[in-house]
Coordinates of C-alpha atoms and ligand atoms in Angstrom, one line a residue:
M1 CA -6.5 -21.2 -15.6
F2 CA -7.4 -20.8 -11.6
S3 CA -10.8 -20.9 -10.6
T4 CA -11.2 -22.9 -7.3
N5 CA -14.1 -21.7 -5.4
P6 CA -12.5 -21.6 -1.9
T7 CA -15.9 -22.9 -0.2
Q8 CA -16.1 -25.9 -1.9
T9 CA -12.9 -27.0 -0.9
T10 CA -13.1 -29.8 2.0
A11 CA -10.5 -27.7 3.6
W12 CA -12.7 -24.7 4.2
K13 CA -15.6 -27.0 5.3
N14 CA -12.9 -28.3 7.9
L15 CA -12.2 -25.1 9.0
L16 CA -15.8 -23.9 9.7
A17 CA -16.1 -27.1 12.1
H18 CA -12.6 -26.1 13.3
Y19 CA -13.6 -22.5 14.2
E20 CA -16.6 -23.8 16.2
L21 CA -14.8 -25.6 18.3
I22 CA -11.8 -23.0 19.4
K23 CA -13.8 -19.7 18.9
E24 CA -14.3 -19.2 22.6
E25 CA -10.5 -19.9 23.8
S26 CA -8.3 -17.5 24.7
I27 CA -5.5 -16.7 23.0
A28 CA -3.9 -15.5 26.1
N29 CA -4.0 -19.2 27.5
R30 CA -2.6 -20.3 24.4
L31 CA 1.0 -18.3 25.2
T32 CA 0.8 -19.1 29.1
D33 CA -0.2 -23.0 28.2
N34 CA 2.7 -23.4 25.7
C35 CA 5.5 -21.1 26.1
S36 CA 7.0 -22.4 22.7
R37 CA 4.2 -20.6 21.1
F38 CA 6.2 -18.0 20.2
E39 CA 9.1 -19.8 17.9
N40 CA 6.2 -21.9 16.7
F41 CA 4.1 -18.9 15.6
S42 CA 6.8 -16.7 14.5
L43 CA 9.0 -16.5 11.1
S44 CA 11.8 -14.4 10.3
T45 CA 14.4 -13.4 7.5
E46 CA 17.8 -11.5 8.1
E47 CA 16.4 -8.1 9.3
L48 CA 12.4 -8.9 9.9
L49 CA 10.6 -11.0 12.2
F50 CA 6.9 -11.9 12.0
D51 CA 5.1 -13.2 15.1
F52 CA 1.7 -14.4 14.6
S53 CA 1.4 -15.9 18.2
K54 CA -0.9 -13.3 19.5
N55 CA -3.7 -15.0 17.2
N56 CA -6.7 -17.4 18.1
I57 CA -5.2 -19.8 16.2
S58 CA -3.9 -23.6 16.9
S59 CA -1.5 -25.8 15.1
K60 CA -4.5 -27.4 13.6
T61 CA -5.6 -23.9 12.2
V62 CA -2.5 -23.2 10.6
D63 CA -2.4 -26.8 9.2
L64 CA -5.8 -26.3 7.9
L65 CA -5.3 -22.9 6.3
T66 CA -2.4 -24.4 4.7
E67 CA -4.3 -27.2 3.6
L68 CA -7.1 -24.6 1.9
A69 CA -4.1 -22.9 0.3
K70 CA -2.8 -25.7 -1.2
Q71 CA -6.5 -27.2 -2.4
C72 CA -6.8 -23.4 -4.0
G73 CA -3.7 -24.3 -6.0
L74 CA -1.8 -21.6 -4.5
V75 CA 1.6 -23.0 -5.2
G76 CA 1.0 -23.1 -9.0
Q77 CA -0.3 -19.1 -8.9
I78 CA 2.4 -18.5 -7.6
E79 CA 4.7 -19.5 -9.9
A80 CA 2.2 -18.1 -12.7
L81 CA 2.8 -14.8 -11.3
Y82 CA 6.3 -14.8 -11.7
S83 CA 6.7 -16.3 -15.0
G84 CA 4.1 -13.8 -16.3
A85 CA 0.8 -15.7 -17.1
I86 CA -2.0 -13.8 -18.1
L87 CA -3.5 -13.4 -14.3
N88 CA -5.3 -10.0 -15.0
T89 CA -7.8 -12.1 -16.7
S90 CA -10.2 -9.3 -17.4
E91 CA -8.0 -7.1 -19.1
K92 CA -5.7 -10.0 -20.5
R93 CA -2.5 -8.8 -18.9
S94 CA 0.5 -10.2 -16.8
A95 CA 1.1 -9.1 -13.4
L96 CA 5.0 -8.6 -13.5
H97 CA 5.9 -6.2 -10.7
T98 CA 8.2 -8.8 -9.6
A99 CA 10.4 -8.5 -13.0
L100 CA 10.5 -4.5 -12.2
R101 CA 13.2 -5.8 -9.4
S102 CA 14.8 -8.3 -11.3
S103 CA 18.2 -9.6 -11.9
H104 CA 19.9 -8.5 -15.4
S105 CA 20.5 -12.4 -15.7
D106 CA 16.8 -13.2 -15.0
E107 CA 14.5 -13.9 -17.9
V108 CA 10.8 -13.4 -17.9
V109 CA 8.9 -13.6 -21.5
V110 CA 6.1 -11.5 -22.4
D111 CA 4.6 -11.7 -25.8
G112 CA 7.3 -14.0 -26.8
E113 CA 10.1 -10.9 -25.6
N114 CA 12.4 -11.5 -22.8
I115 CA 11.4 -7.7 -20.8
I116 CA 14.4 -7.8 -18.5
P117 CA 16.5 -6.0 -21.1
K118 CA 14.4 -2.8 -21.2
I119 CA 13.4 -3.2 -17.7
H120 CA 17.4 -2.6 -17.1
Q121 CA 17.5 0.0 -19.8
E122 CA 14.8 2.1 -18.2
L123 CA 16.6 1.9 -14.8
H124 CA 19.6 3.3 -16.2
K125 CA 17.8 6.1 -18.1
I126 CA 16.3 6.6 -14.2
K127 CA 20.0 6.6 -12.9
K128 CA 22.0 8.6 -15.3
F129 CA 18.9 11.1 -14.5
S130 CA 19.2 11.2 -11.1
N131 CA 23.0 11.5 -11.1
K132 CA 22.4 14.6 -13.7
L133 CA 20.1 16.2 -10.8
H134 CA 22.1 15.3 -7.8
E135 CA 25.3 16.6 -9.4
G136 CA 24.0 20.0 -10.7
D137 CA 24.2 19.2 -14.0
L138 CA 20.3 19.4 -14.3
L139 CA 19.7 23.0 -15.3
G140 CA 16.2 25.1 -15.6
F141 CA 15.2 27.5 -18.9
T142 CA 17.3 30.2 -17.0
G143 CA 20.3 28.1 -16.7
K144 CA 20.1 27.9 -12.5
P145 CA 20.4 24.0 -11.2
I146 CA 16.8 21.9 -10.6
D147 CA 16.6 21.7 -6.4
T148 CA 13.0 21.0 -6.4
V149 CA 10.8 17.9 -7.5
V150 CA 7.2 17.9 -7.7
N151 CA 5.6 14.7 -8.7
I152 CA 2.0 15.0 -10.4
G153 CA 0.0 11.9 -10.0
V154 CA -2.5 10.2 -8.1
G155 CA -3.4 6.7 -7.0
G156 CA -0.4 4.5 -7.9
S157 CA 1.3 6.9 -9.6
D158 CA 1.6 9.1 -6.2
L159 CA 0.7 6.9 -3.0
G160 CA 3.7 4.5 -3.2
P161 CA 6.3 7.2 -4.3
L162 CA 5.2 9.6 -1.3
M163 CA 5.1 6.7 1.1
V164 CA 8.6 5.9 0.1
V165 CA 10.1 8.9 0.1
E166 CA 8.3 10.0 3.5
S167 CA 9.1 6.5 5.2
L168 CA 12.8 7.3 3.9
K169 CA 13.4 11.0 5.0
P170 CA 17.0 10.3 6.3
Y171 CA 18.2 9.2 3.4
Q172 CA 16.7 12.5 1.4
V173 CA 19.8 14.0 -0.5
K174 CA 20.8 16.9 0.9
G175 CA 19.7 20.3 -0.7
I176 CA 16.5 18.1 -3.0
S177 CA 13.2 18.9 -1.9
T178 CA 10.2 16.8 -3.1
H179 CA 6.7 17.7 -3.2
F180 CA 3.5 15.3 -4.1
I181 CA 0.4 16.9 -5.7
S182 CA -2.3 14.4 -6.1
N183 CA -6.1 15.8 -5.5
V184 CA -7.7 17.8 -7.9
D185 CA -8.8 20.2 -5.3
G186 CA -6.7 23.4 -6.2
S187 CA -5.5 23.7 -2.8
L188 CA -2.9 21.3 -2.9
L189 CA -1.9 22.9 -6.1
S190 CA -1.9 26.6 -4.7
E191 CA 0.0 25.3 -1.5
I192 CA 3.0 24.2 -3.5
L193 CA 3.5 26.3 -6.3
G194 CA 3.2 29.1 -3.6
E195 CA 6.3 27.6 -2.2
I196 CA 8.5 26.6 -5.3
N197 CA 10.7 28.6 -7.6
P198 CA 9.9 27.8 -11.0
E199 CA 13.7 28.4 -12.4
T200 CA 14.6 25.4 -10.3
T201 CA 11.6 22.9 -9.9
L202 CA 11.2 19.8 -12.3
F203 CA 7.7 18.6 -12.5
L204 CA 7.1 14.7 -13.0
V205 CA 3.5 14.1 -14.3
A206 CA 3.3 10.4 -13.6
S207 CA 0.5 8.8 -14.9
K208 CA 0.3 5.2 -16.5
T209 CA -2.9 6.4 -18.9
F210 CA -1.9 9.9 -19.3
T211 CA -5.9 10.5 -19.3
T212 CA -6.5 10.8 -15.5
Q213 CA -8.2 13.5 -14.3
E214 CA -7.0 14.9 -11.7
T215 CA -3.3 14.6 -13.1
M216 CA -4.0 15.9 -16.4
T217 CA -5.3 19.1 -14.7
N218 CA -3.0 19.7 -12.4
A219 CA -0.2 18.8 -14.8
F220 CA -1.7 21.6 -17.4
S221 CA -2.5 24.1 -14.7
A222 CA 1.3 23.8 -13.3
R223 CA 2.3 24.2 -17.3
V224 CA 0.3 27.3 -17.3
W225 CA 1.8 28.7 -14.1
L226 CA 5.5 27.8 -15.4
I227 CA 5.1 29.6 -18.4
N228 CA 4.0 32.7 -16.9
A229 CA 6.7 32.7 -14.4
L230 CA 9.3 32.0 -17.2
G231 CA 7.7 33.6 -20.1
S232 CA 8.1 31.1 -22.9
E233 CA 6.5 28.0 -23.8
V234 CA 10.0 26.4 -24.8
A235 CA 10.6 26.5 -21.2
V236 CA 8.0 23.4 -20.5
N237 CA 10.5 20.8 -21.8
R238 CA 13.4 21.9 -19.6
H239 CA 11.0 21.9 -16.7
F240 CA 8.6 18.8 -17.1
V241 CA 9.0 15.0 -17.9
A242 CA 6.6 12.1 -17.5
M243 CA 6.3 8.6 -16.6
S244 CA 3.9 6.7 -18.5
T245 CA 3.0 3.9 -21.3
Q246 CA 1.4 6.4 -23.5
K247 CA 4.0 7.9 -25.2
D248 CA 2.0 9.7 -28.1
K249 CA -0.5 11.3 -25.1
V250 CA 2.9 12.7 -23.9
M251 CA 4.6 13.9 -26.5
E252 CA 1.3 16.0 -27.0
F253 CA 1.2 17.3 -23.8
G254 CA 4.6 18.6 -24.7
V255 CA 7.2 17.0 -23.2
S256 CA 9.9 15.3 -25.4
E257 CA 10.5 11.5 -26.0
D258 CA 14.1 11.8 -24.1
N259 CA 12.4 13.0 -21.1
I260 CA 10.0 10.2 -21.1
F261 CA 10.4 7.5 -18.8
T262 CA 8.3 4.5 -19.9
F263 CA 6.8 0.9 -18.2
W264 CA 4.2 -1.6 -19.4
D265 CA 0.6 -2.5 -19.1
W266 CA 1.7 -5.6 -17.1
V267 CA 2.5 -3.2 -14.3
G268 CA -0.6 -2.4 -12.2
G269 CA -0.9 1.3 -11.1
R270 CA -0.7 0.2 -7.3
Y271 CA 2.1 -2.0 -8.3
S272 CA 4.3 0.3 -9.9
L273 CA 6.7 2.1 -7.4
W274 CA 9.6 0.0 -8.8
S275 CA 9.3 1.1 -12.5
S276 CA 9.7 4.4 -13.7
I277 CA 6.6 6.1 -11.5
G278 CA 9.5 5.6 -8.9
L279 CA 11.5 8.1 -10.4
S280 CA 10.6 10.7 -7.6
I281 CA 11.6 8.2 -5.4
S282 CA 15.3 7.9 -7.0
L283 CA 15.6 11.7 -7.3
S284 CA 14.9 12.1 -3.6
I285 CA 16.9 9.5 -1.8
G286 CA 19.4 8.9 -4.5
H287 CA 19.5 5.8 -7.3
D288 CA 21.9 3.6 -4.9
N289 CA 19.4 3.7 -2.4
F290 CA 16.0 3.2 -4.7
S291 CA 18.3 0.4 -6.0
Q292 CA 18.8 -0.9 -2.4
L293 CA 14.4 -0.3 -2.1
L294 CA 14.6 -3.3 -5.4
A295 CA 17.0 -5.1 -3.8
G296 CA 15.2 -5.6 -0.8
A297 CA 11.7 -6.3 -2.6
K298 CA 13.7 -8.7 -4.6
E299 CA 14.8 -10.9 -1.5
M300 CA 11.2 -11.2 -0.2
D301 CA 10.1 -12.0 -3.8
V302 CA 13.0 -15.2 -3.3
H303 CA 11.6 -15.8 0.0
F304 CA 8.1 -16.1 -1.1
R305 CA 8.7 -17.8 -4.4
S306 CA 11.0 -20.6 -2.7
Q307 CA 9.7 -20.9 1.0
K308 CA 7.2 -23.8 1.5
L309 CA 3.4 -22.4 2.4
E310 CA 4.2 -23.3 6.1
T311 CA 7.1 -21.1 6.3
N312 CA 6.3 -18.4 4.0
I313 CA 5.6 -15.0 5.6
P314 CA 3.2 -13.3 2.8
V315 CA 1.5 -16.3 2.6
M316 CA 1.1 -17.4 6.2
M317 CA -0.1 -13.0 6.8
A318 CA -2.6 -14.1 4.2
L319 CA -3.8 -17.1 5.5
I320 CA -4.3 -15.1 9.1
S321 CA -6.3 -12.3 7.0
I322 CA -8.4 -15.2 5.8
W323 CA -9.0 -16.7 9.1
N324 CA -10.0 -13.5 10.6
V325 CA -12.5 -12.4 7.8
N326 CA -14.1 -15.7 6.6
F327 CA -14.2 -17.7 9.6
N328 CA -14.2 -15.0 12.9
G329 CA -16.2 -12.7 10.6
Y330 CA -13.9 -9.5 11.3
G331 CA -15.1 -6.7 8.9
T332 CA -11.5 -4.5 9.2
E333 CA -7.8 -4.8 9.8
A334 CA -5.5 -1.8 11.1
I335 CA -2.3 -1.3 10.2
L336 CA -0.1 0.5 12.5
P337 CA 3.1 1.4 12.0
Y338 CA 5.1 2.8 15.4
S339 CA 6.9 5.0 12.9
H340 CA 6.1 8.7 12.4
D341 CA 7.9 8.5 9.0
M342 CA 5.9 5.6 7.7
Q343 CA 2.6 8.1 8.7
Y344 CA 1.8 7.0 4.7
F345 CA 1.9 3.3 5.0
P346 CA -1.7 2.4 6.0
M347 CA -2.8 5.1 3.3
Y348 CA -0.7 3.4 0.2
L349 CA -1.8 0.0 1.7
Q350 CA -5.6 0.9 1.6
Q351 CA -5.2 1.1 -2.1
L352 CA -3.0 -1.9 -2.7
G353 CA -5.6 -3.9 -0.8
M354 CA -8.8 -2.9 -1.2
E355 CA -8.2 -1.8 -5.3
S356 CA -7.1 -5.1 -5.2
N357 CA -9.1 -7.1 -3.5
G358 CA -12.9 -5.3 -3.2
K359 CA -14.5 -7.2 -5.0
T360 CA -17.7 -9.7 -5.4
L361 CA -17.3 -11.6 -8.6
D362 CA -14.8 -14.2 -9.4
R363 CA -12.5 -15.0 -12.2
N364 CA -15.0 -16.0 -14.3
G365 CA -17.4 -13.4 -13.7
K366 CA -19.8 -15.0 -11.2
S367 CA -20.5 -13.5 -7.9
I368 CA -19.4 -14.7 -4.9
A369 CA -20.9 -15.4 -1.6
Y370 CA -17.9 -15.0 0.9
A371 CA -16.5 -12.0 2.1
T372 CA -13.5 -10.9 0.4
S373 CA -10.9 -7.8 0.9
P374 CA -11.5 -6.4 4.8
V375 CA -11.7 -2.1 4.9
I376 CA -8.0 -1.7 5.2
W377 CA -7.2 1.6 7.5
G378 CA -4.8 2.5 10.1
E379 CA -2.0 5.6 11.7
C380 CA 1.3 5.6 13.1
G381 CA 1.6 5.0 16.8
T382 CA 1.8 6.4 19.4
N383 CA -0.8 8.4 17.9
G384 CA -3.9 6.3 17.1
Q385 CA -3.3 5.3 21.2
H386 CA -5.0 8.7 21.3
S387 CA -7.6 8.6 18.8
F388 CA -9.4 5.1 18.4
Y389 CA -7.3 2.6 20.5
Q390 CA -10.5 3.1 23.1
L391 CA -12.1 0.8 20.6
I392 CA -9.8 -1.4 19.5
H393 CA -9.5 -2.1 23.3
Q394 CA -13.4 -2.0 24.4
G395 CA -15.3 -1.9 21.5
S396 CA -17.9 -3.6 20.0
Q397 CA -16.1 -5.0 17.4
K398 CA -13.0 -6.9 17.3
I399 CA -10.2 -5.1 14.9
P400 CA -7.1 -7.8 13.9
C401 CA -4.1 -5.6 14.1
D402 CA -0.7 -5.4 12.3
F403 CA 1.7 -3.8 14.8
I404 CA 5.0 -2.6 12.4
G405 CA 7.9 -1.5 14.8
F406 CA 12.0 -1.0 14.5
A407 CA 14.6 -1.9 16.8
Q408 CA 16.6 1.1 15.7
S409 CA 15.5 4.7 15.3
Q410 CA 16.3 6.7 12.4
H411 CA 16.1 9.6 14.7
P412 CA 17.9 9.1 17.9
V413 CA 16.6 11.6 20.5
G414 CA 17.1 11.2 24.2
D415 CA 15.0 7.9 25.4
H416 CA 12.2 8.6 22.6
H417 CA 13.0 5.4 20.9
E418 CA 12.3 3.3 24.1
K419 CA 9.1 4.9 24.5
L420 CA 8.1 4.5 21.3
M421 CA 8.8 0.9 21.6
A422 CA 7.4 0.2 25.4
N423 CA 4.0 1.4 23.9
F424 CA 4.6 -0.9 21.0
F425 CA 5.4 -4.1 23.0
A426 CA 2.4 -2.9 25.7
Q427 CA -0.2 -2.6 23.3
T428 CA -0.1 -6.5 21.8
E429 CA 0.1 -7.6 25.5
G430 CA -2.5 -5.2 26.6
L431 CA -4.9 -6.5 23.6
M432 CA -4.6 -9.8 24.3
N433 CA -4.5 -10.1 27.7
G434 CA -6.9 -7.6 28.8
K435 CA -7.6 -7.1 32.2
T436 CA -9.9 -9.3 34.7
E437 CA -12.1 -8.0 37.4
A438 CA -9.5 -9.4 39.7
L439 CA -6.7 -7.6 38.3
V440 CA -8.6 -4.6 38.3
R441 CA -9.1 -4.7 42.4
Q442 CA -5.9 -6.0 42.8
E443 CA -4.3 -3.1 41.5
S444 CA -6.7 -0.7 43.1
P445 CA -7.9 -2.1 46.2
L446 CA -9.8 1.1 47.2
V447 CA -11.3 1.5 43.7
S448 CA -14.8 2.8 44.1
E449 CA -17.2 -0.4 43.1
D450 CA -19.3 1.4 40.0
L451 CA -15.6 2.2 38.4
V452 CA -14.7 -1.5 38.6
P453 CA -16.4 -2.4 35.4
F454 CA -15.1 0.3 33.0
K455 CA -11.7 -0.5 33.7
V456 CA -11.9 -4.4 32.8
F457 CA -10.6 -5.1 29.6
K458 CA -12.2 -8.3 27.9
G459 CA -8.5 -8.8 25.6
G460 CA -8.5 -11.5 22.9
V461 CA -8.0 -9.1 20.4
P462 CA -5.9 -10.8 17.3
T463 CA -2.7 -9.0 16.4
N464 CA 0.6 -9.4 14.5
T465 CA 3.7 -8.0 14.8
I466 CA 6.2 -6.9 12.3
L467 CA 9.6 -6.4 14.4
M468 CA 12.5 -5.1 11.6
K469 CA 15.9 -4.1 12.3
E470 CA 15.9 -0.4 10.7
L471 CA 13.8 1.7 8.7
S472 CA 16.5 1.2 5.7
P473 CA 15.9 1.4 1.9
K474 CA 16.3 -2.4 1.7
N475 CA 14.0 -3.5 4.6
L476 CA 11.1 -0.9 3.1
G477 CA 11.4 -2.6 0.0
A478 CA 11.2 -6.0 1.6
L479 CA 8.3 -5.1 4.0
I480 CA 6.7 -4.0 0.5
S481 CA 6.8 -6.6 -1.5
M482 CA 5.8 -8.7 1.4
Y483 CA 2.5 -7.3 1.6
E484 CA 1.7 -6.9 -2.3
H485 CA 2.1 -10.7 -1.8
K486 CA -0.2 -11.1 1.0
T487 CA -2.6 -9.2 -1.1
F488 CA -2.1 -11.5 -4.2
V489 CA -2.3 -14.5 -2.1
Q490 CA -5.9 -13.2 -0.5
G491 CA -6.8 -12.9 -4.2
A492 CA -5.5 -16.1 -4.7
I493 CA -7.3 -17.6 -2.4
W494 CA -11.0 -15.5 -2.5
N495 CA -10.4 -16.8 -6.3
I496 CA -10.3 -12.8 -7.5
N497 CA -8.7 -11.0 -10.6
S498 CA -6.3 -8.6 -8.1
F499 CA -4.9 -6.7 -10.9
D500 CA -7.8 -4.9 -12.3
Q501 CA -10.3 -2.0 -11.0
W502 CA -13.5 -1.6 -12.9
G503 CA -14.8 -0.2 -9.5
V504 CA -13.4 3.2 -10.2
E505 CA -14.8 3.6 -13.6
L506 CA -18.4 4.6 -12.7
G507 CA -17.8 7.8 -10.2
K508 CA -15.3 9.1 -13.0
N509 CA -18.0 8.6 -15.6
L510 CA -20.8 10.3 -13.9
A511 CA -18.1 12.9 -12.6
N512 CA -17.6 13.8 -16.5
T513 CA -21.6 13.9 -17.1
I514 CA -21.9 16.5 -13.8
L515 CA -19.0 18.6 -14.4
P516 CA -20.3 20.3 -17.7
E517 CA -23.8 21.1 -15.7
L518 CA -21.6 22.8 -13.0
K519 CA -20.1 25.2 -15.7
N520 CA -23.4 27.4 -15.8
E521 CA -25.8 28.7 -13.6
H522 CA -28.7 27.1 -15.0
E523 CA -30.9 25.0 -12.7
I524 CA -30.8 21.0 -13.0
S525 CA -33.3 18.5 -13.4
S526 CA -31.3 15.7 -14.9
H527 CA -30.8 13.5 -12.0
D528 CA -32.6 12.3 -9.0
C529 CA -33.9 14.6 -6.8
S530 CA -31.6 14.5 -4.3
T531 CA -28.6 15.0 -6.4
N532 CA -30.5 17.6 -8.6
G533 CA -31.2 19.7 -4.9
L534 CA -27.4 19.4 -4.1
I535 CA -26.0 20.8 -7.4
N536 CA -28.9 23.5 -7.4
Q537 CA -28.0 24.2 -3.7
Y538 CA -24.2 24.3 -4.7
K539 CA -24.7 26.8 -7.4
E540 CA -26.9 29.0 -4.8
F541 CA -24.2 28.6 -2.3
R542 CA -21.4 29.7 -4.6
K543 CA -23.0 33.0 -5.8
Ligands
LIG601 O1 -7.8 4.7 -8.8 C1 -7.9 4.4 -10.5 C2 -6.8 4.4 -10.6 O2 -6.7 3.6 -12.1 C3 -5.4 3.2 -10.0 O3 -5.5 2.0 -10.3 C4 -4.2 4.2 -10.8 O4 -3.3 4.2 -9.3 C5 -4.7 5.6 -10.8 O5 -6.1 5.3 -10.9 C6 -3.7 6.7 -11.1 O6 -3.7 6.4 -12.9 P1 -2.8 6.8 -14.0 O7 -1.3 6.1 -13.4 O8 -3.1 6.0 -14.9 O9 -3.1 8.2 -13.8

């Protein structure tokens, strides 16, 4: 359907030539030379402003990048996304996370069926269940009201809900505590089981496939723990629900059909928090706020589908990222939310971005000769300033950064928020302007000569700033949707399938081969000498 090699477009060739012309230019000069630059290089919606003026780009750059998008058929690909075309070509599936936040009146047809009614049917089931919990009517095996929710899942069945619940702490329903178990490392399971009451705990087993080793191991261990604590297997059905596409496997585990919240193959794991996988969100912050999250995402969906490329925020985010990766050669991008509650947002975007676009085969399975996803990483501000900002300011590689900030604090205390935001604005200004030797001398006339070079900052580090009015459910929904669509645009232009993840299979399969070898004390020689050596030393150490 879509298979343009971007490097063979005229736009790509023009961008290569254009890059050679402007690569040495100063971002700072662009802003001093043109005071309308901020207006010309920022886009906004009612509660969000995206400022991309602190990148080394000119209007010509934007025109050429937009032309690249057009020559790669982006407009058609966006329409294909919303209409349920088979964009996940290797698994022959649609990618319809946008349908999950649709309105009742919308219509999206998959295999001849309008899927909107069943999406809203599932949302209604989630709403009823959430209300029952919050009204104290969800009773455990011993008749006590449930007040603790434990989500057991990993990857897309953990990171999205975890990030949303943590980001929206002020909206959490009083009296309900929510925990997330993901790693197969027993320390996380033990820690949480050690602090909850089995009589008032509900476990949510979140797994699209219901085969993921970490999730099933944690779920079975939690099941054993509950049965031992409450003395009967009958208790399982009062303290476990599941969210999966695999109803049979769930019932085998021991969850009854009415405790299964379903979703569908055309929902990718890392795009699934809007589906039943988001049950923990609704239970934690209430269904009205979950609906606000969906509404925010829907507003950004409308923006992404309707705005022309030049004024389309996710499109511009993606094009700037491609300018950074494929023309400037930057290998990573940092996500820096100036909000402690959003500390999990970089981690969430790691899966969204790198599991979607960390690939070197195009949609036809042909090897790709150009760069694709950068390494995505980050930390909340201001903490990152005391960790890796030394490298961002004075290191040997330039790192494009997304700074994300909120005008209103969710936790107003003294002048804390003003200090947070002063740092927020100062960092992008400093990264752009740097500090010249002359300024160092002017600021510190008595500075010792040998110290001067250390106090010079080259500047010219490209940054985007996303400034939102407040960290509300609706605005968070819009922000997440914005990054989902950025990720999609990157893949669309890189000509890759952003919706499969074959790269996670090898490790899983090898682990399944090694696991039985660890169940005994025999010396191992079935692998390479390093792996044999490591496993045998492990067996020695664990004695
Ligand atoms: O990391 C591989 C992966 O398949 C992710 O894509 C997915 O979100 C995660 O594992 C969990 O999968 P499941 O929801 O099927 O347990």
